[in-house]
mmCIF file with all atom_site columns, C-alpha atoms in Angstrom:
data_model
loop_
_atom_site.group_PDB
_atom_site.id
_atom_site.type_symbol
_atom_site.label_atom_id
_atom_site.label_alt_id
_atom_site.label_comp_id
_atom_site.label_asym_id
_atom_site.label_entity_id
_atom_site.label_seq_id
_atom_site.pdbx_PDB_ins_code
_atom_site.Cartn_x
_atom_site.Cartn_y
_atom_site.Cartn_z
_atom_site.occupancy
_atom_site.B_iso_or_equiv
_atom_site.pdbx_formal_charge
_atom_site.auth_seq_id
_atom_site.auth_comp_id
_atom_site.auth_asym_id
_atom_site.auth_atom_id
_atom_site.pdbx_PDB_model_num
ATOM 1   C CA . UNK A 1 1   ? -2.630  6.152   0.117  1.00 67.00 ? 18  UNK A CA 1
ATOM 2   C CA . UNK A 1 2   ? -4.949  3.762   2.438  1.00 82.00 ? 19  UNK A CA 1
ATOM 3   C CA . UNK A 1 3   ? -5.904  4.502   5.789  1.00 95.00 ? 20  UNK A CA 1
ATOM 4   C CA . UNK A 1 4   ? -3.736  2.015   7.406  1.00 97.00 ? 21  UNK A CA 1
ATOM 5   C CA . UNK A 1 5   ? -4.122  0.747   11.135 1.00 97.00 ? 22  UNK A CA 1
ATOM 6   C CA . UNK A 1 6   ? -2.922  -2.126  13.577 1.00 98.00 ? 23  UNK A CA 1
ATOM 7   C CA . UNK A 1 7   ? -5.177  -4.406  15.418 1.00 98.00 ? 24  UNK A CA 1
ATOM 8   C CA . UNK A 1 8   ? -3.765  -6.573  17.992 1.00 98.00 ? 25  UNK A CA 1
ATOM 9   C CA . UNK A 1 9   ? -4.425  -10.216 17.147 1.00 97.00 ? 26  UNK A CA 1
ATOM 10  C CA . UNK A 1 10  ? -6.024  -12.320 19.978 1.00 97.00 ? 27  UNK A CA 1
ATOM 11  C CA . UNK A 1 11  ? -7.549  -15.228 21.383 1.00 95.00 ? 28  UNK A CA 1
ATOM 12  C CA . UNK A 1 12  ? -10.550 -14.496 19.558 1.00 96.00 ? 29  UNK A CA 1
ATOM 13  C CA . UNK A 1 13  ? -8.759  -14.946 16.203 1.00 96.00 ? 30  UNK A CA 1
ATOM 14  C CA . UNK A 1 14  ? -7.316  -18.038 17.478 1.00 95.00 ? 31  UNK A CA 1
ATOM 15  C CA . UNK A 1 15  ? -10.883 -19.570 17.216 1.00 94.00 ? 32  UNK A CA 1
ATOM 16  C CA . UNK A 1 16  ? -11.740 -17.707 13.993 1.00 96.00 ? 33  UNK A CA 1
ATOM 17  C CA . UNK A 1 17  ? -11.519 -20.009 11.409 1.00 96.00 ? 34  UNK A CA 1
ATOM 18  C CA . UNK A 1 18  ? -11.222 -17.809 8.632  1.00 97.00 ? 35  UNK A CA 1
ATOM 19  C CA . UNK A 1 19  ? -8.346  -15.458 10.265 1.00 96.00 ? 36  UNK A CA 1
ATOM 20  C CA . UNK A 1 20  ? -6.194  -19.163 10.772 1.00 96.00 ? 37  UNK A CA 1
ATOM 21  C CA . UNK A 1 21  ? -6.952  -19.584 7.032  1.00 96.00 ? 38  UNK A CA 1
ATOM 22  C CA . UNK A 1 22  ? -5.689  -16.238 6.174  1.00 96.00 ? 39  UNK A CA 1
ATOM 23  C CA . UNK A 1 23  ? -2.659  -16.670 7.913  1.00 94.00 ? 40  UNK A CA 1
ATOM 24  C CA . UNK A 1 24  ? -1.693  -20.014 6.668  1.00 92.00 ? 41  UNK A CA 1
ATOM 25  C CA . UNK A 1 25  ? -2.151  -18.972 3.075  1.00 92.00 ? 42  UNK A CA 1
ATOM 26  C CA . UNK A 1 26  ? -0.192  -15.896 4.096  1.00 90.00 ? 43  UNK A CA 1
ATOM 27  C CA . UNK A 1 27  ? 2.431   -17.923 5.521  1.00 86.00 ? 44  UNK A CA 1
ATOM 28  C CA . UNK A 1 28  ? 2.701   -20.642 2.184  1.00 82.00 ? 45  UNK A CA 1
ATOM 29  C CA . UNK A 1 29  ? 3.112   -17.934 0.118  1.00 80.00 ? 46  UNK A CA 1
ATOM 30  C CA . UNK A 1 30  ? 6.001   -16.129 1.873  1.00 73.00 ? 47  UNK A CA 1
ATOM 31  C CA . UNK A 1 31  ? 7.319   -19.161 3.265  1.00 69.00 ? 48  UNK A CA 1
ATOM 32  C CA . UNK A 1 32  ? 10.897  -18.577 1.404  1.00 63.00 ? 49  UNK A CA 1
ATOM 33  C CA . UNK A 1 33  ? 11.163  -15.755 3.915  1.00 62.00 ? 50  UNK A CA 1
ATOM 34  C CA . UNK A 1 34  ? 11.497  -17.717 7.173  1.00 66.00 ? 51  UNK A CA 1
ATOM 35  C CA . UNK A 1 35  ? 13.651  -20.174 8.755  1.00 65.00 ? 52  UNK A CA 1
ATOM 36  C CA . UNK A 1 36  ? 12.871  -23.662 8.670  1.00 66.00 ? 53  UNK A CA 1
ATOM 37  C CA . UNK A 1 37  ? 10.981  -25.806 6.102  1.00 63.00 ? 54  UNK A CA 1
ATOM 38  C CA . UNK A 1 38  ? 8.105   -27.040 7.729  1.00 68.00 ? 55  UNK A CA 1
ATOM 39  C CA . UNK A 1 39  ? 4.689   -28.083 6.655  1.00 82.00 ? 56  UNK A CA 1
ATOM 40  C CA . UNK A 1 40  ? 2.113   -25.316 6.678  1.00 83.00 ? 57  UNK A CA 1
ATOM 41  C CA . UNK A 1 41  ? -1.224  -26.339 7.795  1.00 89.00 ? 58  UNK A CA 1
ATOM 42  C CA . UNK A 1 42  ? -4.242  -24.967 9.559  1.00 92.00 ? 59  UNK A CA 1
ATOM 43  C CA . UNK A 1 43  ? -3.265  -26.956 12.376 1.00 93.00 ? 60  UNK A CA 1
ATOM 44  C CA . UNK A 1 44  ? 0.283   -26.093 12.539 1.00 89.00 ? 61  UNK A CA 1
ATOM 45  C CA . UNK A 1 45  ? -0.270  -22.318 12.147 1.00 92.00 ? 62  UNK A CA 1
ATOM 46  C CA . UNK A 1 46  ? -3.229  -22.437 14.645 1.00 95.00 ? 63  UNK A CA 1
ATOM 47  C CA . UNK A 1 47  ? -0.463  -24.138 17.223 1.00 93.00 ? 64  UNK A CA 1
ATOM 48  C CA . UNK A 1 48  ? 2.164   -21.450 16.468 1.00 91.00 ? 65  UNK A CA 1
ATOM 49  C CA . UNK A 1 49  ? -0.336  -18.444 17.075 1.00 95.00 ? 66  UNK A CA 1
ATOM 50  C CA . UNK A 1 50  ? -1.514  -20.239 20.396 1.00 96.00 ? 67  UNK A CA 1
ATOM 51  C CA . UNK A 1 51  ? 1.831   -21.428 21.587 1.00 95.00 ? 68  UNK A CA 1
ATOM 52  C CA . UNK A 1 52  ? 4.374   -18.913 20.127 1.00 93.00 ? 69  UNK A CA 1
ATOM 53  C CA . UNK A 1 53  ? 2.495   -15.805 20.066 1.00 95.00 ? 70  UNK A CA 1
ATOM 54  C CA . UNK A 1 54  ? -0.834  -15.545 22.509 1.00 97.00 ? 71  UNK A CA 1
ATOM 55  C CA . UNK A 1 55  ? 0.754   -17.782 25.174 1.00 97.00 ? 72  UNK A CA 1
ATOM 56  C CA . UNK A 1 56  ? 3.882   -15.413 24.943 1.00 96.00 ? 73  UNK A CA 1
ATOM 57  C CA . UNK A 1 57  ? 4.131   -12.287 27.263 1.00 94.00 ? 74  UNK A CA 1
ATOM 58  C CA . UNK A 1 58  ? 7.374   -11.313 25.217 1.00 93.00 ? 75  UNK A CA 1
ATOM 59  C CA . UNK A 1 59  ? 5.456   -11.325 21.875 1.00 96.00 ? 76  UNK A CA 1
ATOM 60  C CA . UNK A 1 60  ? 2.446   -9.368  20.340 1.00 97.00 ? 77  UNK A CA 1
ATOM 61  C CA . UNK A 1 61  ? 1.377   -9.914  16.624 1.00 97.00 ? 78  UNK A CA 1
ATOM 62  C CA . UNK A 1 62  ? -0.937  -7.309  14.907 1.00 98.00 ? 79  UNK A CA 1
ATOM 63  C CA . UNK A 1 63  ? -3.025  -7.450  11.656 1.00 98.00 ? 80  UNK A CA 1
ATOM 64  C CA . UNK A 1 64  ? -2.138  -4.724  9.356  1.00 98.00 ? 81  UNK A CA 1
ATOM 65  C CA . UNK A 1 65  ? -5.566  -3.062  8.359  1.00 98.00 ? 82  UNK A CA 1
ATOM 66  C CA . UNK A 1 66  ? -5.728  -0.999  5.161  1.00 96.00 ? 83  UNK A CA 1
ATOM 67  C CA . UNK A 1 67  ? -9.088  0.727   4.249  1.00 95.00 ? 84  UNK A CA 1
ATOM 68  C CA . UNK A 1 68  ? -10.610 -1.882  6.713  1.00 95.00 ? 85  UNK A CA 1
ATOM 69  C CA . UNK A 1 69  ? -9.167  -5.077  4.947  1.00 96.00 ? 86  UNK A CA 1
ATOM 70  C CA . UNK A 1 70  ? -6.567  -7.277  6.400  1.00 97.00 ? 87  UNK A CA 1
ATOM 71  C CA . UNK A 1 71  ? -3.698  -7.008  4.139  1.00 97.00 ? 88  UNK A CA 1
ATOM 72  C CA . UNK A 1 72  ? -0.680  -8.627  6.428  1.00 96.00 ? 89  UNK A CA 1
ATOM 73  C CA . UNK A 1 73  ? 0.763   -8.795  9.956  1.00 96.00 ? 90  UNK A CA 1
ATOM 74  C CA . UNK A 1 74  ? 3.500   -7.350  11.982 1.00 97.00 ? 91  UNK A CA 1
ATOM 75  C CA . UNK A 1 75  ? 4.540   -7.936  15.426 1.00 96.00 ? 92  UNK A CA 1
ATOM 76  C CA . UNK A 1 76  ? 7.317   -7.453  17.925 1.00 97.00 ? 93  UNK A CA 1
ATOM 77  C CA . UNK A 1 77  ? 9.197   -9.593  20.290 1.00 96.00 ? 94  UNK A CA 1
ATOM 78  C CA . UNK A 1 78  ? 11.950  -10.189 22.507 1.00 94.00 ? 95  UNK A CA 1
ATOM 79  C CA . UNK A 1 79  ? 10.705  -6.963  24.675 1.00 93.00 ? 96  UNK A CA 1
ATOM 80  C CA . UNK A 1 80  ? 13.678  -5.811  26.911 1.00 94.00 ? 97  UNK A CA 1
ATOM 81  C CA . UNK A 1 81  ? 13.825  -2.608  29.042 1.00 91.00 ? 98  UNK A CA 1
ATOM 82  C CA . UNK A 1 82  ? 15.737  -0.812  26.143 1.00 93.00 ? 99  UNK A CA 1
ATOM 83  C CA . UNK A 1 83  ? 15.032  -2.657  22.815 1.00 96.00 ? 100 UNK A CA 1
ATOM 84  C CA . UNK A 1 84  ? 12.032  -4.812  20.749 1.00 96.00 ? 101 UNK A CA 1
ATOM 85  C CA . UNK A 1 85  ? 12.625  -6.962  17.828 1.00 97.00 ? 102 UNK A CA 1
ATOM 86  C CA . UNK A 1 86  ? 10.424  -6.461  14.717 1.00 97.00 ? 103 UNK A CA 1
ATOM 87  C CA . UNK A 1 87  ? 8.825   -9.389  13.736 1.00 94.00 ? 104 UNK A CA 1
ATOM 88  C CA . UNK A 1 88  ? 6.823   -11.236 11.257 1.00 91.00 ? 105 UNK A CA 1
ATOM 89  C CA . UNK A 1 89  ? 6.403   -8.654  8.857  1.00 94.00 ? 106 UNK A CA 1
ATOM 90  C CA . UNK A 1 90  ? 4.368   -10.072 6.075  1.00 91.00 ? 107 UNK A CA 1
ATOM 91  C CA . UNK A 1 91  ? 2.310   -8.685  3.500  1.00 92.00 ? 108 UNK A CA 1
ATOM 92  C CA . UNK A 1 92  ? -0.441  -11.180 2.809  1.00 91.00 ? 109 UNK A CA 1
ATOM 93  C CA . UNK A 1 93  ? -2.800  -8.993  0.241  1.00 92.00 ? 110 UNK A CA 1
ATOM 94  C CA . UNK A 1 94  ? -1.210  -7.181  -2.704 1.00 90.00 ? 111 UNK A CA 1
ATOM 95  C CA . UNK A 1 95  ? -2.068  -3.338  -3.638 1.00 89.00 ? 112 UNK A CA 1
ATOM 96  C CA . UNK A 1 96  ? -2.351  -0.675  -1.201 1.00 93.00 ? 113 UNK A CA 1
ATOM 97  C CA . UNK A 1 97  ? 0.905   0.950   -1.990 1.00 93.00 ? 114 UNK A CA 1
ATOM 98  C CA . UNK A 1 98  ? 2.486   2.259   0.881  1.00 94.00 ? 115 UNK A CA 1
ATOM 99  C CA . UNK A 1 99  ? 0.590   0.551   3.784  1.00 96.00 ? 116 UNK A CA 1
ATOM 100 C CA . UNK A 1 100 ? 3.458   -1.955  4.910  1.00 96.00 ? 117 UNK A CA 1
ATOM 101 C CA . UNK A 1 101 ? 5.580   0.874   5.123  1.00 96.00 ? 118 UNK A CA 1
ATOM 102 C CA . UNK A 1 102 ? 2.964   2.771   7.109  1.00 97.00 ? 119 UNK A CA 1
ATOM 103 C CA . UNK A 1 103 ? 2.029   0.066   9.577  1.00 97.00 ? 120 UNK A CA 1
ATOM 104 C CA . UNK A 1 104 ? 6.266   -0.133  10.286 1.00 97.00 ? 121 UNK A CA 1
ATOM 105 C CA . UNK A 1 105 ? 6.118   3.401   10.838 1.00 97.00 ? 122 UNK A CA 1
ATOM 106 C CA . UNK A 1 106 ? 2.771   2.928   13.309 1.00 97.00 ? 123 UNK A CA 1
ATOM 107 C CA . UNK A 1 107 ? 4.407   0.207   15.341 1.00 97.00 ? 124 UNK A CA 1
ATOM 108 C CA . UNK A 1 108 ? 7.942   2.036   15.600 1.00 96.00 ? 125 UNK A CA 1
ATOM 109 C CA . UNK A 1 109 ? 5.987   5.104   17.085 1.00 96.00 ? 126 UNK A CA 1
ATOM 110 C CA . UNK A 1 110 ? 3.808   2.918   19.414 1.00 95.00 ? 127 UNK A CA 1
ATOM 111 C CA . UNK A 1 111 ? 7.264   1.861   21.069 1.00 94.00 ? 128 UNK A CA 1
ATOM 112 C CA . UNK A 1 112 ? 8.929   4.771   20.500 1.00 93.00 ? 129 UNK A CA 1
ATOM 113 C CA . UNK A 1 113 ? 10.934  4.641   23.488 1.00 94.00 ? 130 UNK A CA 1
ATOM 114 C CA . UNK A 1 114 ? 12.623  1.327   22.596 1.00 95.00 ? 131 UNK A CA 1
ATOM 115 C CA . UNK A 1 115 ? 15.452  0.712   20.226 1.00 96.00 ? 132 UNK A CA 1
ATOM 116 C CA . UNK A 1 116 ? 13.769  -1.272  17.167 1.00 97.00 ? 133 UNK A CA 1
ATOM 117 C CA . UNK A 1 117 ? 15.888  -4.222  15.608 1.00 97.00 ? 134 UNK A CA 1
ATOM 118 C CA . UNK A 1 118 ? 15.142  -6.910  13.329 1.00 96.00 ? 135 UNK A CA 1
ATOM 119 C CA . UNK A 1 119 ? 16.765  -10.003 11.583 1.00 94.00 ? 136 UNK A CA 1
ATOM 120 C CA . UNK A 1 120 ? 16.229  -10.682 8.326  1.00 93.00 ? 137 UNK A CA 1
ATOM 121 C CA . UNK A 1 121 ? 17.624  -13.689 5.796  1.00 89.00 ? 138 UNK A CA 1
ATOM 122 C CA . UNK A 1 122 ? 19.990  -11.571 3.416  1.00 89.00 ? 139 UNK A CA 1
ATOM 123 C CA . UNK A 1 123 ? 18.752  -13.378 0.442  1.00 88.00 ? 140 UNK A CA 1
ATOM 124 C CA . UNK A 1 124 ? 15.311  -12.045 1.000  1.00 90.00 ? 141 UNK A CA 1
ATOM 125 C CA . UNK A 1 125 ? 16.487  -8.794  -1.085 1.00 91.00 ? 142 UNK A CA 1
ATOM 126 C CA . UNK A 1 126 ? 13.020  -7.194  -1.296 1.00 91.00 ? 143 UNK A CA 1
ATOM 127 C CA . UNK A 1 127 ? 12.902  -7.678  2.625  1.00 93.00 ? 144 UNK A CA 1
ATOM 128 C CA . UNK A 1 128 ? 16.116  -6.096  2.976  1.00 94.00 ? 145 UNK A CA 1
ATOM 129 C CA . UNK A 1 129 ? 15.249  -3.036  0.736  1.00 95.00 ? 146 UNK A CA 1
ATOM 130 C CA . UNK A 1 130 ? 11.701  -2.434  2.452  1.00 96.00 ? 147 UNK A CA 1
ATOM 131 C CA . UNK A 1 131 ? 13.661  -2.077  5.609  1.00 96.00 ? 148 UNK A CA 1
ATOM 132 C CA . UNK A 1 132 ? 16.467  -0.041  4.654  1.00 96.00 ? 149 UNK A CA 1
ATOM 133 C CA . UNK A 1 133 ? 13.978  2.314   2.741  1.00 97.00 ? 150 UNK A CA 1
ATOM 134 C CA . UNK A 1 134 ? 12.234  2.688   5.939  1.00 97.00 ? 151 UNK A CA 1
ATOM 135 C CA . UNK A 1 135 ? 15.112  3.598   8.300  1.00 96.00 ? 152 UNK A CA 1
ATOM 136 C CA . UNK A 1 136 ? 16.770  0.355   9.626  1.00 97.00 ? 153 UNK A CA 1
ATOM 137 C CA . UNK A 1 137 ? 20.760  0.124   8.512  1.00 96.00 ? 154 UNK A CA 1
ATOM 138 C CA . UNK A 1 138 ? 22.175  -3.438  8.988  1.00 92.00 ? 155 UNK A CA 1
ATOM 139 C CA . UNK A 1 139 ? 25.002  -3.257  11.782 1.00 92.00 ? 156 UNK A CA 1
ATOM 140 C CA . UNK A 1 140 ? 25.931  -7.063  11.693 1.00 90.00 ? 157 UNK A CA 1
ATOM 141 C CA . UNK A 1 141 ? 25.703  -10.557 9.901  1.00 87.00 ? 158 UNK A CA 1
ATOM 142 C CA . UNK A 1 142 ? 26.135  -14.022 12.170 1.00 88.00 ? 159 UNK A CA 1
ATOM 143 C CA . UNK A 1 143 ? 26.136  -15.790 8.926  1.00 82.00 ? 160 UNK A CA 1
ATOM 144 C CA . UNK A 1 144 ? 22.414  -16.813 8.477  1.00 82.00 ? 161 UNK A CA 1
ATOM 145 C CA . UNK A 1 145 ? 20.828  -13.404 9.164  1.00 87.00 ? 162 UNK A CA 1
ATOM 146 C CA . UNK A 1 146 ? 21.321  -9.696  8.551  1.00 90.00 ? 163 UNK A CA 1
ATOM 147 C CA . UNK A 1 147 ? 20.615  -7.648  11.895 1.00 92.00 ? 164 UNK A CA 1
ATOM 148 C CA . UNK A 1 148 ? 19.425  -4.174  11.179 1.00 93.00 ? 165 UNK A CA 1
ATOM 149 C CA . UNK A 1 149 ? 18.535  -1.177  13.620 1.00 95.00 ? 166 UNK A CA 1
ATOM 150 C CA . UNK A 1 150 ? 16.012  1.353   13.366 1.00 96.00 ? 167 UNK A CA 1
ATOM 151 C CA . UNK A 1 151 ? 17.888  4.865   13.000 1.00 90.00 ? 168 UNK A CA 1
ATOM 152 C CA . UNK A 1 152 ? 15.878  7.672   14.246 1.00 72.00 ? 169 UNK A CA 1
#
């Protein structure tokens, strides 16, 4: 099993060409898992990271680090008094079996006082299976998303 850690993505990453390039490549590879079909470019990723994540006090994005390598990202948003929405779970590098499950567990433990929930596209069967395997249960579907809640 890999040694897994989370590292907060910050303004420093916004100004790091390689980090933006990495996020762009991962987003392109996994665009099927996101709502909206926009053109993924270095500029659009940098704008999204700046405006939607870093300038949003209600949202945090973390690198998933396995054995010292950035292999993916995971985040939270919609932080409320009693709940958080798990967001932007994405693997960018193959291998490191179990690392994304471990990252999700670390995130849940970091915010253990909160009810954790998420939205996932129901046709993203790989993600749905991943969340079910990691303690989430589907509690509703609004026609676009399956809503899942972490059950302790």
